[in-house]
Amino acid sequence: MTAQKTSRRPAKHAAPGAIRTIVRSPWGLAAAIWILGLLIASLTSSLWLPYDVLEQDLSAIQQGPSVEHWLGTDQLGRDILSRIVHSAASTIGLGAITAAVGLSVALPAALLSARNARAETMVNRVSEVMMSIPGMTVILAFIAVVGTNMPLVMMLLGLLISAGIYRIILGQAKSIQTQLFIEAAEVDGLRKSSISFRHVLPNMMTTITVQAMLLLAMGIMTQAGLAFIGFGPQPPEPTWGGLIQDASKYLYTFPWMMVPTGLVLALTVIAFNSLGDLLSQGQASPPPLVQLRQRVSRAAKAHRRESLAQASSGERASAANVLEVRDLVVGVEDGPDIVTGASLRVEPGRVMALVGESGCGKSVTSFALLGLLAPGLEVRGGSATWNGMNIAASTDAEMATIRGREIAFISQEPMRALDPMFTISSQLTQVIRRLRGVDRAASKRIAAELLEQVGIVDVPRVLKSYPHQISGGMAQRIAIALALAGEPRLIVADEPTTALDVTVQAEILGLLKHLVDETGMSMVLVTHDLGVVADIADDVSVMYAGQIVEVGSAEAVLVSPEHPYTMALLAADPHLTVVSDGRDRLASIPGQVPTPEAWSTGCRFAERCLFATDSCRKPVELSERAKDEGLVRCVHRDAVAGRQNAWREPAVVGSVVEEA
């Protein structure tokens, strides 16, 4: 696959992107020129202004615009232009203090709260108190105590405003925390604080820039208002608010005095607001995905510690690099179980496919193996043993030692698993350096080797590219390279080919199988596509409604299924169905996967099964398959064996069990 055609110069981070947005907009460019022009003119005013700001000319009192005084003079004959320009830098600088303090308080609080529920609760309470305080009253009381020290007053204003800014930033930070590239960073073992500063913060730069513009405008307006009512710097020091206050005294006798300062103040505030509006256009918060991080109740934590102690004592020890899941139970906090008694074994060098319809619990099971259950889910029983460690009951700190290094993850949406703010080289080398402990030069060499290993031809160009500059198939190959960065022995792949076209699917499947054969690692492949299973899997575990209903080798399960649900899936798959005459058709399984609240105490597939009888209403345990060493959960497995064609013509099924 080739990358999409792009410009030679790749996109950089948020700042250049914001600059391009401003330059391409006439209004944005005009606003930027106005602000920069004011600042430059003010900072260089001593070099070019013809009059000193305090210079009085009593012979030229309250004159309109002229050649000598372009914007006229005030009540003492002072040049209005000189006073406006001279005070511009200090006015904007004081507004910048408000923005700096507000963001420096709100931003760290939002980043911490986004990744820590307890911190969020505490900070929310503090912000609610701050937002309930009348800000102007506090500022006036502060001025009464410390005087008109405007830098301190603007710092106080920034502190008071930070509570509202915190709420805005927190919303986006929590949304970004749910993105797949954040989940991938967690799987790779990156610390939460590092994730916040490396991935979350860069993706919020547009929001931060917008808020800075608005805070600047608010700071300018506030100091002008304070100066207007006499709480700003005292005369003869010129300020925009002070100039407007002076002009208000002569509003009826010489209204022109109000025009220059009022117009400059209005245009400056409008310029900052315009830049904020322009930068916020088209910005969409990332869609709320399932946030893959662990959050468990106290009871679940106690259970995990107990299970971990049992695994460490050797009670459930397993062979090297063998994943053994026994009776795994996952449930909703204060709610029902959603996975019950899941058991499977993955040997080195083999691919175990976990198959079933959507909603059967496949992804939940795979995330439990990584210790990355979604908020509100918890492991309630069983174990998942990897090299003597119960990974389903381990803490985040314990899992950080094996995620990425021993167990890696490949998501089904590679484009969203890559951080759009960084090049492929940056993302890949950072992971390699963290997991392998090599220097920068070695990490670049290994990154190139990994891309070659996953079948990417033009490696130098791809390394320099950003995620939006590559195709979906290439992004999936890079996601696989990221998973291989730590030389893992087990890969959990969640629907790795779902978002790809058929041709690219075949390439990726071939690549995964080649990597398993070449490196000897094992893989848990989550999929609902039995065609994929036939291509790549060595073993199959069929899951339905939170239970494993059939386990066996891929050949045995696909050729001689013994559970009616497996038969129905095979009969519904066009890749595995051979149509012999016009009467044959693809199967359609009636109904849908039941929710946990609707699970039966007996066979959970009974309500949809063609072969169900009253005996199916009783609890059903896994028993040995007749064809191989696998297991099957069906009381009628002997009677229905070989009758998968009945699912294509349900009308002729009759009483299959009674006939047998």
XYZ file of C-alpha atoms in Angstrom:
660
model
C 0.000 0.000 0.000
C 1.193 3.516 -0.682
C 0.640 6.531 1.479
C -1.775 9.196 0.453
C -0.228 12.048 -1.532
C 0.701 14.913 0.738
C 2.803 18.011 0.719
C 6.534 17.743 1.155
C 6.597 19.635 4.400
C 4.766 17.659 7.079
C 2.435 19.373 9.485
C 3.951 20.386 12.772
C 2.391 20.793 16.189
C -0.392 23.081 17.361
C 1.479 26.403 17.199
C 2.339 26.338 13.471
C -1.129 24.965 12.803
C -2.629 27.937 14.625
C -0.381 30.321 12.696
C -1.544 28.851 9.386
C -5.163 29.181 10.479
C -4.647 32.846 11.338
C -2.711 33.685 8.176
C -5.324 32.075 5.920
C -8.136 34.137 7.439
C -8.340 37.835 6.512
C -9.948 38.661 9.847
C -7.437 36.589 11.766
C -4.524 38.158 9.930
C -5.901 41.652 10.553
C -6.363 40.904 14.279
C -2.836 39.526 14.602
C -1.339 42.505 12.770
C -3.259 44.904 15.011
C -2.036 43.281 18.238
C 1.550 42.858 17.088
C 1.580 46.393 15.714
C 0.384 47.803 19.041
C 3.005 45.875 20.993
C 5.877 46.830 18.692
C 4.796 50.459 18.574
C 4.488 50.610 22.366
C 7.804 48.902 23.091
C 9.617 51.214 20.656
C 7.630 54.344 21.518
C 10.619 56.115 23.035
C 12.357 55.937 19.660
C 9.707 57.467 17.446
C 6.946 59.242 19.395
C 7.328 63.042 18.925
C 5.940 63.887 22.388
C 6.593 62.635 25.897
C 3.510 61.152 27.556
C 3.696 63.723 30.375
C 4.508 66.720 28.169
C 1.843 69.443 28.528
C 1.008 72.225 26.069
C -1.562 74.556 27.614
C -1.822 76.421 24.329
C -3.181 73.319 22.606
C -5.834 72.116 25.070
C -8.534 69.728 23.766
C -7.722 69.998 20.102
C -8.922 67.600 17.459
C -6.706 65.645 15.047
C -4.069 67.742 13.311
C -0.687 67.445 11.637
C 1.039 68.107 14.971
C -1.219 65.841 17.025
C -2.648 63.029 14.886
C -5.267 62.028 17.479
C -5.614 65.394 19.161
C -4.842 66.471 22.714
C -6.454 66.103 26.135
C -7.509 68.624 28.756
C -3.861 69.450 29.569
C -2.654 69.576 25.997
C -0.965 66.162 26.170
C -0.720 64.163 22.941
C -3.403 61.437 22.986
C -1.613 59.209 20.477
C 1.556 59.155 22.572
C -0.358 58.269 25.751
C -2.378 55.489 24.066
C 0.613 53.888 22.379
C 2.864 54.192 25.442
C 0.371 52.375 27.686
C -0.506 49.613 25.190
C 2.332 47.228 26.156
C 1.660 47.515 29.891
C -2.081 47.031 29.324
C -1.601 43.894 27.236
C 1.138 42.690 29.599
C -1.177 42.937 32.599
C -3.797 41.002 30.649
C -1.152 38.354 29.942
C -0.569 37.995 33.693
C -4.239 37.099 34.124
C -4.035 34.509 31.348
C -0.771 33.036 32.639
C -2.010 32.639 36.222
C -5.400 31.279 35.171
C -3.910 28.628 32.893
C -1.026 27.736 35.214
C -3.569 26.889 37.928
C -6.293 25.324 35.780
C -4.132 23.228 33.471
C -2.240 21.076 36.031
C -5.447 20.626 38.031
C -7.330 19.451 34.930
C -4.581 17.042 33.852
C -4.427 15.524 37.341
C -8.206 15.277 37.678
C -8.577 13.684 34.248
C -6.524 10.669 35.324
C -7.399 10.496 39.029
C -11.018 10.221 40.203
C -10.252 11.184 43.811
C -8.308 14.252 42.748
C -11.167 15.210 40.441
C -13.651 15.088 43.310
C -11.475 17.292 45.517
C -10.625 19.820 42.802
C -14.270 20.002 41.706
C -15.330 20.962 45.222
C -12.671 23.680 45.393
C -13.640 25.025 41.954
C -17.293 25.146 42.951
C -16.414 27.252 45.992
C -14.257 29.579 43.885
C -16.987 29.995 41.263
C -19.517 30.913 43.947
C -17.380 33.824 45.228
C -18.235 37.272 43.748
C -14.979 38.034 41.989
C -15.236 41.811 41.715
C -16.041 42.128 45.407
C -12.935 40.138 46.274
C -10.803 42.247 43.926
C -12.051 45.542 45.401
C -11.406 44.258 48.926
C -7.922 43.159 47.840
C -7.196 46.638 46.420
C -8.327 48.180 49.690
C -5.693 46.111 51.500
C -2.691 46.130 49.119
C -3.422 49.267 47.083
C -3.467 49.622 43.288
C -0.692 47.114 42.616
C -2.028 46.034 39.232
C 0.235 42.978 38.702
C -1.020 41.539 42.017
C -4.610 42.445 41.156
C -4.318 40.716 37.763
C -2.824 37.641 39.437
C -5.812 37.507 41.778
C -8.159 37.850 38.808
C -6.413 34.946 37.063
C -6.743 32.814 40.194
C -10.471 33.532 40.471
C -11.073 32.809 36.782
C -9.041 29.573 36.862
C -12.005 27.633 38.297
C -14.089 28.185 35.166
C -11.138 27.490 32.865
C -10.464 24.284 34.793
C -13.959 23.002 33.981
C -13.482 23.671 30.277
C -10.051 22.031 30.068
C -11.102 19.088 32.238
C -13.858 18.130 29.811
C -11.476 17.875 26.882
C -8.713 16.247 28.922
C -11.064 13.464 30.020
C -12.221 13.002 26.449
C -8.633 12.717 25.181
C -7.849 10.260 27.989
C -10.301 7.854 26.339
C -8.549 7.905 22.966
C -6.940 4.734 21.689
C -3.456 6.244 21.485
C -3.726 6.940 25.239
C -4.712 3.316 25.781
C -1.780 2.213 23.652
C 0.581 4.340 25.746
C -0.786 2.711 28.908
C -0.287 -0.739 27.417
C 3.317 0.218 26.614
C 3.879 1.009 30.274
C 4.133 4.816 30.057
C 3.436 6.497 33.392
C 0.181 8.411 33.693
C 1.971 11.688 34.357
C 4.091 11.175 31.242
C 0.967 10.377 29.213
C -0.608 13.639 30.380
C 2.314 15.790 29.296
C 3.328 13.873 26.177
C -0.058 13.012 24.682
C -2.943 14.803 26.428
C -1.396 18.268 26.708
C -0.270 18.602 23.045
C -3.748 17.603 21.879
C -5.292 20.403 23.952
C -3.074 23.191 22.644
C -5.823 24.671 20.500
C -8.189 24.853 23.470
C -5.442 26.302 25.648
C -4.615 28.927 23.025
C -8.281 29.900 22.683
C -8.681 30.260 26.443
C -5.495 32.336 26.617
C -6.898 34.763 24.033
C -10.168 35.103 25.933
C -8.384 35.554 29.262
C -6.190 38.264 27.747
C -9.257 40.139 26.545
C -10.921 39.729 29.944
C -7.816 40.975 31.741
C -7.619 44.072 29.534
C -11.291 44.893 30.070
C -11.061 44.351 33.828
C -8.043 46.607 34.339
C -9.622 49.277 32.121
C -12.784 49.079 34.202
C -10.869 49.326 37.476
C -8.906 52.311 36.194
C -12.143 53.967 35.044
C -13.600 53.851 38.567
C -10.339 55.085 40.074
C -8.719 51.835 41.214
C -5.983 51.680 38.608
C -2.540 53.294 38.426
C -2.803 56.865 39.650
C -2.229 59.936 37.434
C -0.190 61.103 35.700
C 0.687 57.487 34.652
C -1.353 56.889 31.463
C -3.624 53.866 31.197
C -6.434 53.141 28.777
C -8.980 53.068 31.584
C -7.607 56.284 33.013
C -7.772 57.991 29.593
C -11.403 56.934 29.233
C -12.135 58.248 32.735
C -10.634 61.623 31.832
C -12.587 61.703 28.551
C -15.870 60.942 30.326
C -15.619 64.236 32.215
C -15.700 66.167 28.955
C -18.119 63.921 27.072
C -20.537 66.789 26.333
C -18.019 69.577 25.783
C -15.312 67.683 23.864
C -16.584 64.178 22.907
C -13.611 63.495 20.602
C -11.414 62.682 23.639
C -13.431 59.466 24.134
C -13.107 58.246 20.560
C -9.395 57.322 20.138
C -8.935 55.451 23.429
C -12.356 53.797 23.321
C -11.804 52.692 19.734
C -8.331 51.285 20.455
C -9.610 49.416 23.526
C -12.562 47.998 21.622
C -10.460 46.943 18.634
C -7.891 45.248 20.872
C -10.511 43.256 22.787
C -12.246 42.357 19.520
C -8.895 41.255 18.042
C -8.177 38.858 20.906
C -11.734 37.495 20.841
C -11.552 37.082 17.064
C -8.345 35.073 17.343
C -9.969 32.890 19.979
C -13.057 32.316 17.827
C -10.949 31.612 14.748
C -8.766 29.044 16.507
C -11.807 27.279 17.967
C -13.536 26.834 14.601
C -13.650 23.245 13.416
C -12.275 21.943 16.680
C -14.092 18.791 17.689
C -13.481 16.936 20.900
C -12.480 13.310 20.358
C -15.478 10.964 20.506
C -16.004 9.298 23.870
C -14.532 5.814 23.502
C -14.299 3.129 26.155
C -11.573 4.274 28.534
C -9.301 1.300 29.016
C -8.009 1.767 32.531
C -8.535 -0.134 35.758
C -10.825 1.124 38.486
C -12.067 -1.397 41.054
C -13.932 -1.367 44.358
C -12.271 -2.079 47.679
C -13.750 -5.552 47.786
C -12.445 -6.328 44.304
C -8.981 -5.060 45.252
C -8.932 -7.321 48.278
C -9.969 -10.249 46.105
C -7.241 -9.437 43.606
C -4.570 -9.367 46.298
C -5.735 -12.739 47.563
C -5.768 -14.248 44.052
C -2.337 -12.834 43.315
C -0.953 -14.336 46.507
C -2.330 -17.731 45.506
C -0.796 -17.503 42.049
C 2.555 -16.408 43.462
C 2.606 -19.362 45.863
C 2.513 -21.730 42.913
C -1.069 -22.878 43.318
C -1.777 -22.016 39.687
C 1.683 -21.971 38.233
C 1.943 -22.378 34.471
C 4.662 -23.213 31.993
C 6.892 -20.480 30.604
C 5.124 -18.089 28.207
C 1.835 -19.981 28.481
C -1.351 -18.006 29.105
C -3.820 -19.984 31.152
C -7.204 -18.467 31.971
C -9.336 -20.357 34.469
C -12.906 -19.563 35.486
C -12.501 -15.826 34.867
C -15.447 -13.751 36.072
C -15.839 -10.067 35.169
C -18.736 -7.943 36.382
C -20.084 -4.436 36.662
C -19.534 -2.714 39.998
C -22.768 -3.085 41.959
C -24.187 -4.865 38.907
C -24.339 -8.228 37.124
C -21.537 -10.406 35.815
C -20.838 -9.930 32.112
C -18.236 -12.692 31.712
C -18.597 -15.898 33.720
C -16.260 -18.853 34.042
C -14.139 -18.072 30.967
C -11.297 -20.578 30.549
C -8.724 -20.923 27.781
C -5.078 -21.862 27.291
C -2.664 -20.324 24.783
C 0.567 -22.179 24.064
C 3.723 -20.506 22.708
C 3.776 -20.212 18.936
C 0.014 -20.671 18.590
C -2.877 -18.356 17.761
C -6.016 -18.654 19.889
C -9.056 -17.082 18.232
C -11.788 -15.796 20.536
C -14.915 -15.623 18.375
C -18.568 -14.743 18.760
C -21.135 -12.069 17.969
C -20.827 -8.521 19.232
C -21.837 -8.305 22.879
C -20.625 -11.788 23.824
C -17.805 -10.536 26.075
C -14.787 -11.113 23.829
C -13.236 -7.667 24.188
C -13.948 -7.526 27.920
C -12.120 -10.813 28.352
C -9.149 -9.616 26.324
C -8.936 -6.341 28.269
C -9.022 -8.281 31.541
C -5.925 -10.140 30.324
C -4.176 -6.762 30.035
C -5.473 -5.436 33.355
C -7.195 -2.611 31.469
C -10.871 -3.012 32.188
C -13.164 -0.081 31.513
C -14.299 2.110 34.431
C -16.976 0.369 36.444
C -15.841 -3.175 35.586
C -14.009 -5.511 37.953
C -12.581 -9.020 38.055
C -14.671 -10.987 40.543
C -13.146 -14.420 40.297
C -10.842 -16.807 38.516
C -7.337 -16.174 37.268
C -5.286 -15.447 34.166
C -1.813 -16.807 34.783
C 1.203 -15.684 32.795
C 4.641 -16.900 33.890
C 3.402 -17.494 37.437
C 1.671 -14.101 37.719
C -2.092 -13.678 37.939
C -2.356 -10.772 35.520
C -6.129 -10.488 35.979
C -5.584 -9.631 39.648
C -2.434 -7.517 39.421
C -2.152 -3.821 40.142
C -1.281 -1.192 37.533
C 2.258 -0.975 38.902
C 2.725 -4.741 38.581
C 1.206 -4.839 35.098
C 3.484 -1.995 33.981
C 6.423 -4.391 34.235
C 4.961 -6.749 31.616
C 2.724 -4.591 29.387
C 4.555 -3.884 26.179
C 7.514 -6.013 27.260
C 5.868 -9.432 27.608
C 2.260 -8.774 26.551
C 1.362 -6.279 23.832
C -1.896 -5.033 22.333
C -3.069 -4.334 18.774
C -6.294 -2.336 18.488
C -8.918 -2.476 15.765
C -8.616 1.247 14.942
C -4.951 1.908 14.148
C -5.455 5.493 12.959
C -6.884 6.419 16.348
C -4.235 4.436 18.212
C -1.560 6.764 16.816
C -1.130 10.224 18.313
C -1.831 12.781 15.537
C 0.551 15.295 17.126
C 3.743 13.280 16.556
C 5.550 11.666 13.643
C 5.734 7.883 13.292
C 9.437 8.072 14.118
C 8.818 9.998 17.323
C 6.129 7.628 18.546
C 8.014 4.466 17.649
C 11.423 5.508 18.973
C 9.965 6.731 22.261
C 8.353 3.347 22.861
C 11.542 1.498 21.891
C 13.718 3.608 24.194
C 11.322 3.109 27.084
C 10.863 -0.641 26.649
C 14.347 -1.666 25.525
C 16.424 0.951 27.335
C 18.523 1.915 24.300
C 19.849 5.296 23.210
C 18.358 7.534 20.524
C 20.540 6.260 17.679
C 19.804 2.626 18.474
C 16.080 3.322 18.791
C 16.008 4.861 15.297
C 17.801 1.844 13.862
C 15.420 -0.575 15.616
C 12.409 1.477 14.460
C 13.524 1.147 10.842
C 14.067 -2.590 11.305
C 10.589 -3.021 12.804
C 8.954 -1.200 9.904
C 10.845 -3.415 7.471
C 9.764 -6.441 9.486
C 6.092 -5.520 9.133
C 6.424 -5.080 5.379
C 6.778 -1.307 4.922
C 8.909 -0.497 1.889
C 9.639 3.240 1.982
C 10.807 3.289 5.603
C 12.556 6.727 5.711
C 9.520 8.538 4.318
C 7.091 6.725 6.617
C 9.190 7.520 9.683
C 8.954 11.235 8.844
C 5.205 11.075 8.234
C 2.341 11.960 10.548
C -0.582 9.528 11.037
C -2.865 11.493 8.698
C -0.321 11.124 5.900
C -0.462 7.318 5.723
C -3.101 4.827 4.618
C -5.164 2.620 6.926
C -3.251 -0.521 5.997
C 0.072 1.163 6.650
C -1.227 2.488 9.974
C -2.136 -1.053 10.995
C 1.363 -2.237 10.120
C 2.794 0.569 12.249
C 0.475 -0.429 15.104
C 1.885 -3.945 14.833
C 5.415 -2.526 14.844
C 4.580 -0.606 18.017
C 3.312 -3.825 19.584
C 6.608 -5.541 18.671
C 8.729 -2.707 20.071
C 9.159 -4.411 23.440
C 9.766 -7.905 22.000
C 6.605 -9.380 23.615
C 5.856 -13.077 23.906
C 2.068 -12.653 23.773
C -0.007 -10.306 21.633
C -3.675 -9.540 22.239
C -5.196 -8.408 18.933
C -8.700 -6.939 19.101
C -10.304 -7.128 15.640
C -7.051 -6.045 13.922
C -8.491 -6.133 10.386
C -12.047 -4.841 10.885
C -11.403 -1.342 9.505
C -9.443 -2.537 6.460
C -10.498 -3.571 2.972
C -10.332 -7.211 1.907
C -6.978 -7.006 0.125
C -5.259 -5.296 3.048
C -6.917 -7.725 5.486
C -5.224 -10.616 3.744
C -1.855 -8.852 3.923
C -2.196 -8.088 7.629
C -3.350 -11.613 8.464
C -0.436 -13.059 6.552
C 1.908 -10.699 8.385
C 0.555 -11.680 11.811
C 0.821 -15.380 11.054
C 4.361 -14.919 9.740
C 5.382 -13.057 12.906
C 3.973 -15.798 15.118
C 5.790 -18.494 13.151
C 9.020 -16.498 12.976
C 9.268 -15.307 16.587
C 7.500 -18.135 18.410
C 5.239 -15.718 20.286
C 1.579 -16.514 20.934
C -1.530 -14.501 20.122
C -5.083 -14.046 21.344
C -7.094 -12.918 18.322
C -10.491 -11.371 19.083
C -12.750 -11.547 16.050
C -16.244 -12.331 14.823
C -15.031 -13.308 11.361
C -14.655 -17.069 11.002
C -12.940 -16.537 7.679
C -10.115 -14.827 9.590
C -10.093 -17.743 12.026
C -9.698 -20.220 9.178
C -6.749 -18.232 7.784
C -4.663 -17.706 10.886
C -5.877 -19.503 14.027
C -4.516 -22.725 15.505
C -7.115 -22.978 18.273
C -10.612 -21.540 18.695
C -12.667 -20.536 21.719
C -16.274 -19.731 20.835
C -17.918 -17.285 23.237
C -21.597 -16.576 23.700
C -23.293 -14.356 26.301
C -20.231 -14.191 28.526
C -19.494 -17.937 28.398
C -17.089 -20.139 26.496
C -19.353 -22.624 24.718
C -16.831 -24.519 22.592
C -13.056 -24.916 22.558
C -10.867 -26.924 20.219
C -8.379 -26.830 17.408
C -9.327 -24.593 14.488
C -9.625 -27.552 12.144
C -11.862 -29.533 14.480
C -14.154 -26.635 15.395
C -14.557 -25.358 11.833
C -14.974 -28.783 10.212
C -16.850 -30.646 12.946
C -18.565 -28.157 15.264
C -20.480 -29.695 18.168
C -22.252 -26.673 19.666
C -25.343 -25.340 17.857
C -24.078 -21.762 18.180
C -20.814 -22.627 16.421
C -22.805 -24.424 13.715
C -24.992 -21.347 13.241
C -21.986 -19.033 12.936
C -20.425 -21.294 10.320
C -23.672 -21.556 8.375
C -23.986 -17.753 8.381
C -20.449 -17.106 7.092
C -20.333 -16.724 3.284
C -16.602 -17.526 3.223
C -17.117 -20.938 4.822
C -20.478 -21.889 3.302
C -20.594 -24.022 0.153
C -23.825 -23.593 -1.780
C -24.617 -26.847 -3.577
C -27.919 -25.906 -5.175
C -30.437 -23.132 -5.334
C -32.187 -24.249 -2.137
C -29.185 -23.659 0.100
C -28.892 -20.282 1.751
C -26.934 -18.515 4.458
C -28.220 -19.022 7.963
C -29.908 -16.283 9.958
C -29.811 -16.747 13.720
C -33.101 -15.493 15.212
C -33.067 -12.936 18.015
C -29.964 -11.332 19.489
C -27.402 -11.909 22.213
C -29.213 -11.527 25.563
C -28.096 -8.926 28.086
C -26.684 -10.182 31.401
C -29.974 -9.439 33.175
C -31.758 -11.811 30.759
C -29.331 -14.728 31.024
C -30.919 -18.088 31.634
C -29.785 -20.391 34.443
C -29.381 -23.088 31.806
C -28.021 -22.834 28.255
C -27.912 -19.149 27.344
C -28.312 -19.975 23.656
C -31.476 -21.999 24.187
C -33.865 -19.162 23.265
C -32.288 -18.921 19.790
C -31.387 -22.576 19.257
C -33.179 -24.835 16.750
C -32.362 -27.890 18.834
C -33.382 -26.647 22.293
C -35.487 -28.860 24.605
C -36.603 -28.645 28.216
C -33.343 -30.248 29.321
C -31.524 -27.148 28.087
C -33.099 -25.112 30.902
C -30.783 -26.713 33.456
C -27.177 -25.565 34.098
C -24.781 -26.881 31.442
C -21.091 -27.510 32.070
C -18.245 -27.878 29.584
C -17.591 -31.469 28.578
C -15.098 -33.140 26.268
C -15.658 -32.966 22.531
C -15.994 -36.200 20.631
C -13.658 -35.190 17.773
C -10.557 -33.942 19.640
C -9.309 -32.768 23.032
C -11.559 -29.700 23.053
C -14.590 -28.882 25.157
C -18.214 -28.094 24.386
C -21.098 -26.745 26.487
C -24.209 -28.538 25.143
C -26.330 -31.394 26.509
C -27.303 -32.451 22.954
C -23.844 -32.334 21.382
C -23.948 -35.981 20.303
C -27.449 -35.688 18.859
C -26.850 -32.529 16.835
C -23.308 -33.327 15.648
C -23.026 -32.942 11.876
C -26.384 -31.190 11.487
C -25.092 -27.651 10.861
C -26.868 -27.595 7.486
C -30.148 -27.445 9.410
C -29.449 -23.764 10.098
C -29.739 -22.991 6.379
C -33.143 -24.690 6.115
C -34.706 -24.423 9.569
C -38.121 -25.414 8.246
C -36.992 -29.037 7.740
C -35.320 -29.419 11.135
C -38.242 -31.012 12.855
C -37.473 -32.587 16.207
C -33.835 -33.332 15.535
C -33.032 -34.366 19.092
C -35.957 -36.772 19.347
C -35.119 -38.313 15.958
C -31.530 -38.893 17.051
